[in-house]
mmCIF file of C-alpha atoms in Angstrom:
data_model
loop_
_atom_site.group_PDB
_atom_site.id
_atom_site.type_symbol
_atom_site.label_atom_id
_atom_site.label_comp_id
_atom_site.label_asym_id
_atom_site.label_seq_id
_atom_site.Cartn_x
_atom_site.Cartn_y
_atom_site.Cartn_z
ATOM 1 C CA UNK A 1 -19.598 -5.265 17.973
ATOM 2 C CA UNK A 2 -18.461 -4.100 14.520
ATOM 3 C CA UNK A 3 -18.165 -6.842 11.676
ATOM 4 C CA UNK A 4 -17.353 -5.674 8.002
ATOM 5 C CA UNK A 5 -16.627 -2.219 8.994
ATOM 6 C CA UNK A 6 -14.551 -0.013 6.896
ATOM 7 C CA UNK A 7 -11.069 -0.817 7.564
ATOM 8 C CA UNK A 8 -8.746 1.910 9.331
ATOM 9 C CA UNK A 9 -6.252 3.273 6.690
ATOM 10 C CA UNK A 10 -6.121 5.978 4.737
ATOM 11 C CA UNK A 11 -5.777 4.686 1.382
ATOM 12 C CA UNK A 12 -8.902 2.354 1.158
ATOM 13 C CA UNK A 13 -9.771 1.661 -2.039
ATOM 14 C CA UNK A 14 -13.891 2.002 -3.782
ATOM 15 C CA UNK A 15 -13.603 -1.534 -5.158
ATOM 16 C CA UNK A 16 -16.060 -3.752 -3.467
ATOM 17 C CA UNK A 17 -13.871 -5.706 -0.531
ATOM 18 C CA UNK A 18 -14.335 -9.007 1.417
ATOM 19 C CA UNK A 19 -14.616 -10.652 4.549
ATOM 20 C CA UNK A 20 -14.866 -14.244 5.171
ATOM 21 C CA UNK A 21 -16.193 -15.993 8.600
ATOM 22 C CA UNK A 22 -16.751 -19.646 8.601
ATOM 23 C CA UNK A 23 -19.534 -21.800 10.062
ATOM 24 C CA UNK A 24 -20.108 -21.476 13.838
ATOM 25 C CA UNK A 25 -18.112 -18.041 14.578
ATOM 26 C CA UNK A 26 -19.528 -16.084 17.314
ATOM 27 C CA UNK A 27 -18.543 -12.295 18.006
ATOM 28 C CA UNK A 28 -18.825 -11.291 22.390
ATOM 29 C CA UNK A 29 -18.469 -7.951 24.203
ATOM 30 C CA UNK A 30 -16.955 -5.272 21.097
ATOM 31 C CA UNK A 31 -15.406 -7.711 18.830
ATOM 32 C CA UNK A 32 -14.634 -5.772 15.429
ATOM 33 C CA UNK A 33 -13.774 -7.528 12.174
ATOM 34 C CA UNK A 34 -12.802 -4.945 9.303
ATOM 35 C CA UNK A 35 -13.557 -5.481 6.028
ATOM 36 C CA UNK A 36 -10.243 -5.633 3.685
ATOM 37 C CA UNK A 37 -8.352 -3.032 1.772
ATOM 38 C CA UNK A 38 -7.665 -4.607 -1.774
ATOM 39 C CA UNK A 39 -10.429 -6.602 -3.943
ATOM 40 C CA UNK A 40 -10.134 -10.508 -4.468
ATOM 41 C CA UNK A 41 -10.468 -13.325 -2.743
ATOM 42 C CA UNK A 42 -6.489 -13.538 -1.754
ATOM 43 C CA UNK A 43 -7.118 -10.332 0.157
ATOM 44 C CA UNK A 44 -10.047 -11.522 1.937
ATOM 45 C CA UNK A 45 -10.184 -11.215 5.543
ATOM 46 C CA UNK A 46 -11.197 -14.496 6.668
ATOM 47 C CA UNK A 47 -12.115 -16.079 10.971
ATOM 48 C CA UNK A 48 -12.073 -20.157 10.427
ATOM 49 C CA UNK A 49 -14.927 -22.592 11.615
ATOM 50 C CA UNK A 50 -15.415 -21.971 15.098
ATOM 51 C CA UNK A 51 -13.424 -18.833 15.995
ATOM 52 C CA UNK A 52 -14.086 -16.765 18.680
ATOM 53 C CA UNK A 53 -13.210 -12.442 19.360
ATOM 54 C CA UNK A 54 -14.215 -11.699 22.672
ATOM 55 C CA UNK A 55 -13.552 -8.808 24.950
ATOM 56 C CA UNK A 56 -13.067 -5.850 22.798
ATOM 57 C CA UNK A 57 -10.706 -7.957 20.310
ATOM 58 C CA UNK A 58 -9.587 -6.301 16.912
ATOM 59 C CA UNK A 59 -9.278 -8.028 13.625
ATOM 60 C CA UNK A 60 -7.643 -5.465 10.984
ATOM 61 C CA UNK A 61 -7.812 -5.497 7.326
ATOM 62 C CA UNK A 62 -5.667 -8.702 5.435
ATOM 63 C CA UNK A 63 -6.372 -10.932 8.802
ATOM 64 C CA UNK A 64 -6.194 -14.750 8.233
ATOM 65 C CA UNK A 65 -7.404 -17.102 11.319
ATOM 66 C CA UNK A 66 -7.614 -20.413 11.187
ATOM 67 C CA UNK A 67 -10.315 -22.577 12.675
ATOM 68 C CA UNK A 68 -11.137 -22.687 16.363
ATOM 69 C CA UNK A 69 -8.673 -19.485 16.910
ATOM 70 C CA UNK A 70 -9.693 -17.475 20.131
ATOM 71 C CA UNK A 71 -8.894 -13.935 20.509
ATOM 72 C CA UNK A 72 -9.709 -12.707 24.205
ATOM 73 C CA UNK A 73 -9.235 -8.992 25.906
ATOM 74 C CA UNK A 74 -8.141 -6.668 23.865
ATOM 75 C CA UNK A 75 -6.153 -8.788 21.554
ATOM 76 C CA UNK A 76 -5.194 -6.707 18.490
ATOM 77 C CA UNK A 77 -4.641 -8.054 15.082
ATOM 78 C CA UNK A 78 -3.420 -5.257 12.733
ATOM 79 C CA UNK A 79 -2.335 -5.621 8.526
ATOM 80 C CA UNK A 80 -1.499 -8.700 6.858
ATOM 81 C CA UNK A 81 -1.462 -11.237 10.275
ATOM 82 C CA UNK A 82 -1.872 -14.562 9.312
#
């Protein structure tokens, strides 16, 4: 399981980047959340109250999930999914 990891493009910028998960997520079995590419809060990656990556699920950089979302085997999110 990877959560805030650098995200997986080549132009990443130094400024300091964000993730947000809300109460109650859980990560099972290789889940991996990066970390955005672009500072603010707008760029934020952000998992809602109660989600759920399981099964070597993917979450890329500019990912929005609302609450309650489940992601199960091998489900890949890549840029800006909302």
């Amino acid at each position: 399981m990877l959560v805030g990891g650098k995200p997986q493009q080549l132009r990443v910028n130094a400024e300091p980047v964000r993730r947000v998960l809300g109460d109650g997520v859980s990560f099972l079995d290789g889940a991996s959340v990066h970390r955005a590419t672009k500072p603010g809060e707008s760029n934020a990656n952000r998992l809602g109250d109660g989600s759920l990556p399981i099964g070597q699920v993917h979450v890329g950089h500019h990912c929005v999930l609302g609450s309650e979302a489940i992601l199960a085997n091998a489900a890949l999110l890549g840029a800006t999914v909302r």
